[in-house]
Coordinates of C-alpha atoms and ligand atoms in Angstrom, one line a residue:
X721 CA 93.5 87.7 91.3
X722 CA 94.9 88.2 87.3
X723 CA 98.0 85.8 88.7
X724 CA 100.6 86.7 86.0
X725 CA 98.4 88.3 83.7
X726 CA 98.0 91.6 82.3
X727 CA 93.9 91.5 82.2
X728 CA 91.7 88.6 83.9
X729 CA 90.4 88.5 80.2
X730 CA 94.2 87.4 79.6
X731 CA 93.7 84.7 82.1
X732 CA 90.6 83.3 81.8
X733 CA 91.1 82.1 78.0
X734 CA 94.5 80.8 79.4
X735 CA 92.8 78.7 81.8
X736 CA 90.3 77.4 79.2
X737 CA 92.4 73.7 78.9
X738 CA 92.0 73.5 83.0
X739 CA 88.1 74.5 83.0
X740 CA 86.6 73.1 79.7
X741 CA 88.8 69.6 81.4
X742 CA 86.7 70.0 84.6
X743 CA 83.2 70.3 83.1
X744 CA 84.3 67.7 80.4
X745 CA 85.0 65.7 83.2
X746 CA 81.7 66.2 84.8
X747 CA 79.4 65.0 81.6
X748 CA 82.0 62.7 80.5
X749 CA 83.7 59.4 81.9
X750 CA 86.8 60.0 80.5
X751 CA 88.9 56.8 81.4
X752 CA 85.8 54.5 79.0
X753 CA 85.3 57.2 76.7
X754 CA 81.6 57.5 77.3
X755 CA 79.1 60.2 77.8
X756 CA 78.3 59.9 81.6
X757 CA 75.5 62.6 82.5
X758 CA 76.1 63.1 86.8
X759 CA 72.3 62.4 87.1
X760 CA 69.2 60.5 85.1
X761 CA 67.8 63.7 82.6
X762 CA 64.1 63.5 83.9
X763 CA 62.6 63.4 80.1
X764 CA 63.1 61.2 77.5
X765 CA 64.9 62.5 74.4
X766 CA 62.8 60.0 72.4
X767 CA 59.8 62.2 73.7
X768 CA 61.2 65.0 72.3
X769 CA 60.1 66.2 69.1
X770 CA 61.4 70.0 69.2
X771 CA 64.4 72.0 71.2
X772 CA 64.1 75.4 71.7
X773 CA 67.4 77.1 73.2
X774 CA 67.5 80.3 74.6
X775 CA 70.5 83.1 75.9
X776 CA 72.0 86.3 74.7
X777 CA 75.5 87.5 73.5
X778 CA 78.2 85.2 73.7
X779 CA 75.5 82.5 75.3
X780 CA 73.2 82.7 72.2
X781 CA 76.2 81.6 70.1
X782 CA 77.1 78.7 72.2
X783 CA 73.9 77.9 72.0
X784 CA 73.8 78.0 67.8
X785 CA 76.5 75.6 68.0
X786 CA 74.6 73.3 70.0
X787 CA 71.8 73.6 67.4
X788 CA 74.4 72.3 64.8
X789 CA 75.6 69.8 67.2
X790 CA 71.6 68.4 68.4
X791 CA 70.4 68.5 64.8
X792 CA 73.4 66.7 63.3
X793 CA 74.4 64.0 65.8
X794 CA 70.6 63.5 67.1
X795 CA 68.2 64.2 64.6
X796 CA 65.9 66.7 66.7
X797 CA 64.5 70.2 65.2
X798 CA 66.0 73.4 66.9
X799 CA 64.8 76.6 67.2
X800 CA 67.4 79.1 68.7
X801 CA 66.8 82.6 69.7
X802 CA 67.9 85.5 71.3
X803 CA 66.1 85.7 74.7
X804 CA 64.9 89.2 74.0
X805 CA 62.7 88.0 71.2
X806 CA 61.7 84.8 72.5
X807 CA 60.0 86.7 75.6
X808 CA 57.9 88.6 73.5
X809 CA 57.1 86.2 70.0
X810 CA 55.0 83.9 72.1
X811 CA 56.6 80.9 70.5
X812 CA 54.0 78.1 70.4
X813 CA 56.2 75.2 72.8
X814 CA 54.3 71.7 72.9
X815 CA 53.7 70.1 76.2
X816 CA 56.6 68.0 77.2
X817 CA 59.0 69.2 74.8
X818 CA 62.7 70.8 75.8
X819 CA 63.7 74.2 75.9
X820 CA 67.5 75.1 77.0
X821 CA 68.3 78.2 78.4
X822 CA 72.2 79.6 78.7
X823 CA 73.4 82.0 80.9
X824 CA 77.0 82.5 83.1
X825 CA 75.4 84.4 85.4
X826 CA 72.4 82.9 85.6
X827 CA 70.8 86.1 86.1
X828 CA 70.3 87.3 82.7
X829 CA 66.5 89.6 82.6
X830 CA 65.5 88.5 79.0
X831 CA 66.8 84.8 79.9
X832 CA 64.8 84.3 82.9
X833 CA 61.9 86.0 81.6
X834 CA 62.4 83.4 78.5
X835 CA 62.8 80.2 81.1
X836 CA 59.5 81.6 83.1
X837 CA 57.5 81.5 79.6
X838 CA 58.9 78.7 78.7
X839 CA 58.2 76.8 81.9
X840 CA 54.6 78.5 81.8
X841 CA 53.6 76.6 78.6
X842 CA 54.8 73.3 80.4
X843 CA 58.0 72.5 79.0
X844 CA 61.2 70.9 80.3
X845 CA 63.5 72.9 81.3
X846 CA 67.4 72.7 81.0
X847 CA 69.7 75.4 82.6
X848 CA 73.3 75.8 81.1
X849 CA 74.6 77.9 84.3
X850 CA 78.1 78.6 85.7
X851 CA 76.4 80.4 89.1
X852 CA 74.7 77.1 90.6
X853 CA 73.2 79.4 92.7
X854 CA 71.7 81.7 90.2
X855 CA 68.3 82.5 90.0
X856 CA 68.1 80.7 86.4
X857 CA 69.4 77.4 88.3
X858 CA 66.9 77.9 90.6
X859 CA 64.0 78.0 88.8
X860 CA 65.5 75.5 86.1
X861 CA 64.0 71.7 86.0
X862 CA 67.3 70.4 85.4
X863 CA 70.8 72.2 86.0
X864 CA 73.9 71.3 83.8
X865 CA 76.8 73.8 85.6
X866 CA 79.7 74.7 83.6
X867 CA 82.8 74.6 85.7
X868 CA 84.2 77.5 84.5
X869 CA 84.8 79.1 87.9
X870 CA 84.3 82.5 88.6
X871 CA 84.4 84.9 85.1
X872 CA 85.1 88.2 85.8
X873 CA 86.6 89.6 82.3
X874 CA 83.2 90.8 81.2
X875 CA 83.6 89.7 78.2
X876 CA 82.6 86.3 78.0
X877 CA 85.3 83.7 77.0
X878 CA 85.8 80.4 79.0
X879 CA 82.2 80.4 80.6
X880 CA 82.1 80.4 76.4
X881 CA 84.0 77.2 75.5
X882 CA 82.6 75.0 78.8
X883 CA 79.3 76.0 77.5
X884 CA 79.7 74.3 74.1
X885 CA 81.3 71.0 76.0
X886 CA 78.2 70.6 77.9
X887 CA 76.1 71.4 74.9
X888 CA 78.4 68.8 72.8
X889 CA 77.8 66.0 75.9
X890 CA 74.0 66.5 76.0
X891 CA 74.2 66.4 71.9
X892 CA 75.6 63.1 71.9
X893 CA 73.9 61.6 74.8
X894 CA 71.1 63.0 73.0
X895 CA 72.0 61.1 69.9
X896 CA 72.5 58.1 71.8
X897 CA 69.0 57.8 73.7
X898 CA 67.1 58.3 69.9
X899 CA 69.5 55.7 68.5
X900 CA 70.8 57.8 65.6
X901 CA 74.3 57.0 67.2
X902 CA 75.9 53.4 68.3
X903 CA 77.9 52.5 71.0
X904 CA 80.8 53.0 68.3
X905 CA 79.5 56.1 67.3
X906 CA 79.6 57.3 71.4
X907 CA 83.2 56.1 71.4
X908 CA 84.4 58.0 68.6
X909 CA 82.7 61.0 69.9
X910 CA 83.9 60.6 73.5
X911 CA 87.5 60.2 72.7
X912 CA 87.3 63.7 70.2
X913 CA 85.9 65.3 73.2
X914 CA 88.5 64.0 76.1
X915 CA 90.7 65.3 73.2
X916 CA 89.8 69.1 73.5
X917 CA 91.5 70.1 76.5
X918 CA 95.0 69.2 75.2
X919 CA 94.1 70.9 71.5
X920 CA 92.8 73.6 73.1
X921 CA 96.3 74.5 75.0
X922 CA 98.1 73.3 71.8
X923 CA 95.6 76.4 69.8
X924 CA 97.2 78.8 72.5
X925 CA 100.9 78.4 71.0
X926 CA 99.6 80.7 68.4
X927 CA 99.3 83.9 70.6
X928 CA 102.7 85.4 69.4
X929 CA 101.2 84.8 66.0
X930 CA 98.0 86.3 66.9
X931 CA 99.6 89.2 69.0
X932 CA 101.3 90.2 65.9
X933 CA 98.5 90.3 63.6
X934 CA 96.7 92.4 65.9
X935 CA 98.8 95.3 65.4
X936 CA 97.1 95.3 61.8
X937 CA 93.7 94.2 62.7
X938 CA 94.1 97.5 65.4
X939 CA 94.3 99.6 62.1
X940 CA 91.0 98.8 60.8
X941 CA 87.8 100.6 60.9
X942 CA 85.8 97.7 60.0
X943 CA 86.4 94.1 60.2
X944 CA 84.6 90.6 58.8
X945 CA 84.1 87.4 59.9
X946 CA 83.3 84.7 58.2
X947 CA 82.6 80.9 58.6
X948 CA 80.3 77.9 57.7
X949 CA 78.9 75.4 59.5
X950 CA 79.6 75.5 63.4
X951 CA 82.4 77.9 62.2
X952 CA 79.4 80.4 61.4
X953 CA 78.5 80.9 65.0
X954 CA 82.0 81.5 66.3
X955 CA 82.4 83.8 63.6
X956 CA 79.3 85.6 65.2
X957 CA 80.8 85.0 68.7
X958 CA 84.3 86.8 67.1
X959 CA 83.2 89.5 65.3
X960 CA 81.5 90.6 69.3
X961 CA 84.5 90.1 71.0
X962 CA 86.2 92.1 69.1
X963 CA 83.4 95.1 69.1
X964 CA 83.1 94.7 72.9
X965 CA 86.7 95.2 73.8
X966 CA 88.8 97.0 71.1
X967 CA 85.2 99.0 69.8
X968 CA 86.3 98.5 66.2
X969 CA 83.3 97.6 64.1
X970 CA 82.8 94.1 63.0
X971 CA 80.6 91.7 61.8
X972 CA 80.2 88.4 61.2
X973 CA 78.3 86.4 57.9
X974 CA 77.7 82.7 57.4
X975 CA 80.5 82.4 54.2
X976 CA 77.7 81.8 51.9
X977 CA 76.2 84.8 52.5
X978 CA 78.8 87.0 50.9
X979 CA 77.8 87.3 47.9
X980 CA 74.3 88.4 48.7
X981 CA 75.8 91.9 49.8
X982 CA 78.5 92.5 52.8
X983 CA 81.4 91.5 49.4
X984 CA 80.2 95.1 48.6
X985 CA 82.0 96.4 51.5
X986 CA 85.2 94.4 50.5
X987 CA 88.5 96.7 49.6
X988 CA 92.2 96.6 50.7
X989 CA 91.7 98.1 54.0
X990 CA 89.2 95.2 54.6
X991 CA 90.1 92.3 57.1
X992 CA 88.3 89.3 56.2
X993 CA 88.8 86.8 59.4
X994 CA 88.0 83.1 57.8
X995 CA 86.9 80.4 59.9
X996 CA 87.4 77.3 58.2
X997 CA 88.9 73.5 59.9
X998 CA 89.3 70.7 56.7
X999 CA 85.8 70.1 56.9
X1000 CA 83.0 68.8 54.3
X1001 CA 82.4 72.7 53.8
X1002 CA 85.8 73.5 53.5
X1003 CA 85.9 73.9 49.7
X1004 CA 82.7 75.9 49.5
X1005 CA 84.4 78.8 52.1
X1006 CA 87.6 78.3 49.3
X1007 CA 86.1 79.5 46.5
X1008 CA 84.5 82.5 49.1
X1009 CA 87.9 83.5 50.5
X1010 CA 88.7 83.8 46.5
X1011 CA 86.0 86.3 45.9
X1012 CA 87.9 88.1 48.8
X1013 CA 90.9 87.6 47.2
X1014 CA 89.7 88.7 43.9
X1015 CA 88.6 92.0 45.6
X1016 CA 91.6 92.9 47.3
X1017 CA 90.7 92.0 50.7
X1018 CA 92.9 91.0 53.7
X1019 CA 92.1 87.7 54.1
X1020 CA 93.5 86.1 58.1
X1021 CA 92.0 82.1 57.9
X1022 CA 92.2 80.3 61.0
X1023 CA 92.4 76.7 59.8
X1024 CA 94.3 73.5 60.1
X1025 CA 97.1 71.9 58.5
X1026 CA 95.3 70.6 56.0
X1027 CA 93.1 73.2 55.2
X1028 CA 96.4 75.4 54.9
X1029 CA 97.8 73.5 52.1
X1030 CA 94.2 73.0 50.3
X1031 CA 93.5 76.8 50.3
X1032 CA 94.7 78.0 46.9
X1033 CA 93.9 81.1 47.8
X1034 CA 97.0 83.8 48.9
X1035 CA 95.7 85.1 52.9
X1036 CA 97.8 87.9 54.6
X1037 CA 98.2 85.7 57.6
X1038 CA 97.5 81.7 57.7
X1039 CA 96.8 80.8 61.6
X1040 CA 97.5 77.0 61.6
X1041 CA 95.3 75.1 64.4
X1042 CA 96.2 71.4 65.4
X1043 CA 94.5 68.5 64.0
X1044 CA 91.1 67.2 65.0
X1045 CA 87.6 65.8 64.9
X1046 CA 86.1 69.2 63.1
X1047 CA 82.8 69.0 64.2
X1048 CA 83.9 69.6 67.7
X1049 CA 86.1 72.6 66.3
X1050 CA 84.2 75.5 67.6
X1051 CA 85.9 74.9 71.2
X1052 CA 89.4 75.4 69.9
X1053 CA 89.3 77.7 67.1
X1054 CA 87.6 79.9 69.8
X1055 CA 91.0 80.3 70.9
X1056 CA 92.6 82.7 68.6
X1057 CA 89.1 84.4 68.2
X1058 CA 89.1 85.3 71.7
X1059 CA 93.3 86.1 71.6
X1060 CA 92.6 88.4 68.9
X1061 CA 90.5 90.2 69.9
X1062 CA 92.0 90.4 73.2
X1063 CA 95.4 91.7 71.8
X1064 CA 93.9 94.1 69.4
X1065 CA 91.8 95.6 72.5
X1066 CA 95.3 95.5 74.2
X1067 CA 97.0 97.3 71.0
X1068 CA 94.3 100.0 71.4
X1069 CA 94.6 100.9 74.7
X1070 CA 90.9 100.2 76.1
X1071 CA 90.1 99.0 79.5
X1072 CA 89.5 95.2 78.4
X1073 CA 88.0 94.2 81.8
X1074 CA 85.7 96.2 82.1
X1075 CA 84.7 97.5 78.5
X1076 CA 82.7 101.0 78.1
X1077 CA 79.0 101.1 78.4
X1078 CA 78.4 97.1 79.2
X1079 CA 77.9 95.0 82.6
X1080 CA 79.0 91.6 83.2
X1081 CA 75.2 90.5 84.3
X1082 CA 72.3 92.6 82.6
X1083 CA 69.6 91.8 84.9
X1084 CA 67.2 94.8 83.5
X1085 CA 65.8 94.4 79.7
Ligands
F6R896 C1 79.9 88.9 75.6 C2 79.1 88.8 76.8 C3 77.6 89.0 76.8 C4 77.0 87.8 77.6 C5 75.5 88.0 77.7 C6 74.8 86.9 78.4 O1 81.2 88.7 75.8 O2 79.7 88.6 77.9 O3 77.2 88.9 75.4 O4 77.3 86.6 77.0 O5 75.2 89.2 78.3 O6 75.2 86.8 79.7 P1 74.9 85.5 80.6 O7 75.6 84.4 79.9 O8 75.4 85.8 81.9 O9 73.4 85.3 80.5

């Protein structure tokens, strides 16, 4: 049932603190601050020389953030794709390589077509499922559940966020195993994670904020999304959740891409939603938001404190996030991405549980 809430949508990204905590928890020995996997992975990541991952929607961009995170913290290529393509490009996989497949459901068509190639051509396999009993986590070598509990929004949004903690466990057990990270190195990284739950219920204090700038964002015909780094695939993930549920157009651009043709588009009646923690990229999205700026566009940045007083650049609305480790920042800045889209759908009157024309499991292609 929605307990006190409006929409299920409403209560599922309220619950995210409770949930992403329970499958942290799982991967995670919180009390020594170490990655603790429930069972032995039965490859080596050593072994490894190449990751493939594999989902669609909201699942492919969990998965782009745990290309970030695998690359960065342990040195392996990745290759992400939407399942849809994968099926069909006949990627060449080498024997005894990994390939990760993400799904909620676990019954996705394209996905399990992708996990039957994949498997096929004599790859690992690694299921990121919340249905245990899914046909994906069947037929899956190995089986890291989120504990998301049933999602029945159908848009996607805390199967989202315990998605990227287990993709952010496996990336630093990952890291650990090839030796690109030491025992300090695990610590550090442990103690940012057993950190989200709490930042991520401190990120919903902004929903009156958010709820607010809604009632603009409900005006639009078109909005943008922008980020770099991590902040790039949540800006994908965004710029969907809002076209799912309030069926305004939006899209999403890695920052640097702007000039290189959607800044055409930029006018006053354009939103410009910046993604952008005090990171090492945070200057570089700066001097973006102040080709936004210089065009008269809207700009709404989702940042942090200090990111709010670094940006010398004048935004409509500044949505200040709490402080932490940013390269785990993707699970709490989906927050207000997922609110805001949430209360412009709201503002607009559309069924937000059960948006036109989609299905919460697309088992046909
Ligand atoms: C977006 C959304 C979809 C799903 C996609 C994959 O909010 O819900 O994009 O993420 O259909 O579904 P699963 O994860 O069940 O494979």
């Amino acid at each position: 049932d929605k307990a006190n809430y409006r929409h299920f949508m409403a209560k599922e990204i309220h619950e995210q603190p409770e949930v992403v905590g329970q499958t942290l928890a799982r991967y995670v020995d919180v009390a020594a601050e170490r990655i603790a996997l429930p069972f032995k992975l039965p490859f080596d990541f050593n072994e490894i020389q190449r990751i493939s991952i594999t989902a669609c929607g909201t699942a492919s961009y969990a998965g782009y953030v745990g290309k970030y995170w695998l690359e960065q913290l342990a040195r392996v290529p990745v290759e992400l794709d939407v399942a849809s393509e994968f099926r069909y490009r006949e990627a060449p996989l080498r024997k005894g390589d990994l390939a990760i497949f993400i799904s909620q459901s676990g019954e996705t068509a394209d996905t399990l077509a992708a996990l039957r190639y994949a498997k096929a051509q004599g790859v690992h396999t690694v299921s990121v499922v919340n249905v245990p009993t899914s046909t994906i986590a069947r037929e899956s070598e190995t089986v890291l559940q989120t504990l998301a509990g049933p999602e029945i929004g159908v848009a996607s949004t805390k199967a989202f966020t315990c998605q990227l903690m287990v993709l952010a466990s496996l990336a630093v057990a990952a890291g650990k195993s090839r030796g690109e990270l030491s025992d300090q190195d695990e610590t550090r990284l442990a103690h940012s994670l057993v950190e989200i739950p709490r930042l991520m219920a401190a990120a919903l204090a902004t929903e009156l904020q958010i709820e607010k700038l809604a009632r603009e964002i409900a005006k639009s015909r078109d909005v943008l999304y922008l980020g770099r780094g991590t902040s790039f695939p949540l800006a994908l993930e965004g710029a969907l959740k809002l076209k799912e549920i309030s069926y305004i157009h939006a899209e999403a651009y890695a920052a640097g891409e702007l000039k290189h043709g959607p800044i055409a588009l930029i006018d006053e009646s354009m939103p410009v939603v910046v993604i952008a923690p005090y990171d090492r990229v945070f200057e570089k999205t700066v001097s973006n938001m102040q080709e936004v700026a210089a065009r008269g566009g809207n700009l709404i940045l989702l940042t942090d404190a200090e990111g709010a007083a670094e940006a010398t650049v004048d935004s409509l609305v500044t949505i200040v996030l709490p402080d932490m480790a940013a390269i785990f920042a993707p699970m709490v800045y989906a927050i207000p991405v997922q609110l805001l889209a949430y209360h412009t759908a709201v503002v607009m009157g559309t069924d937000v549980d059960q948006p036109r024309n989609l299905a919460k499991s697309v088992t046909v292609e």
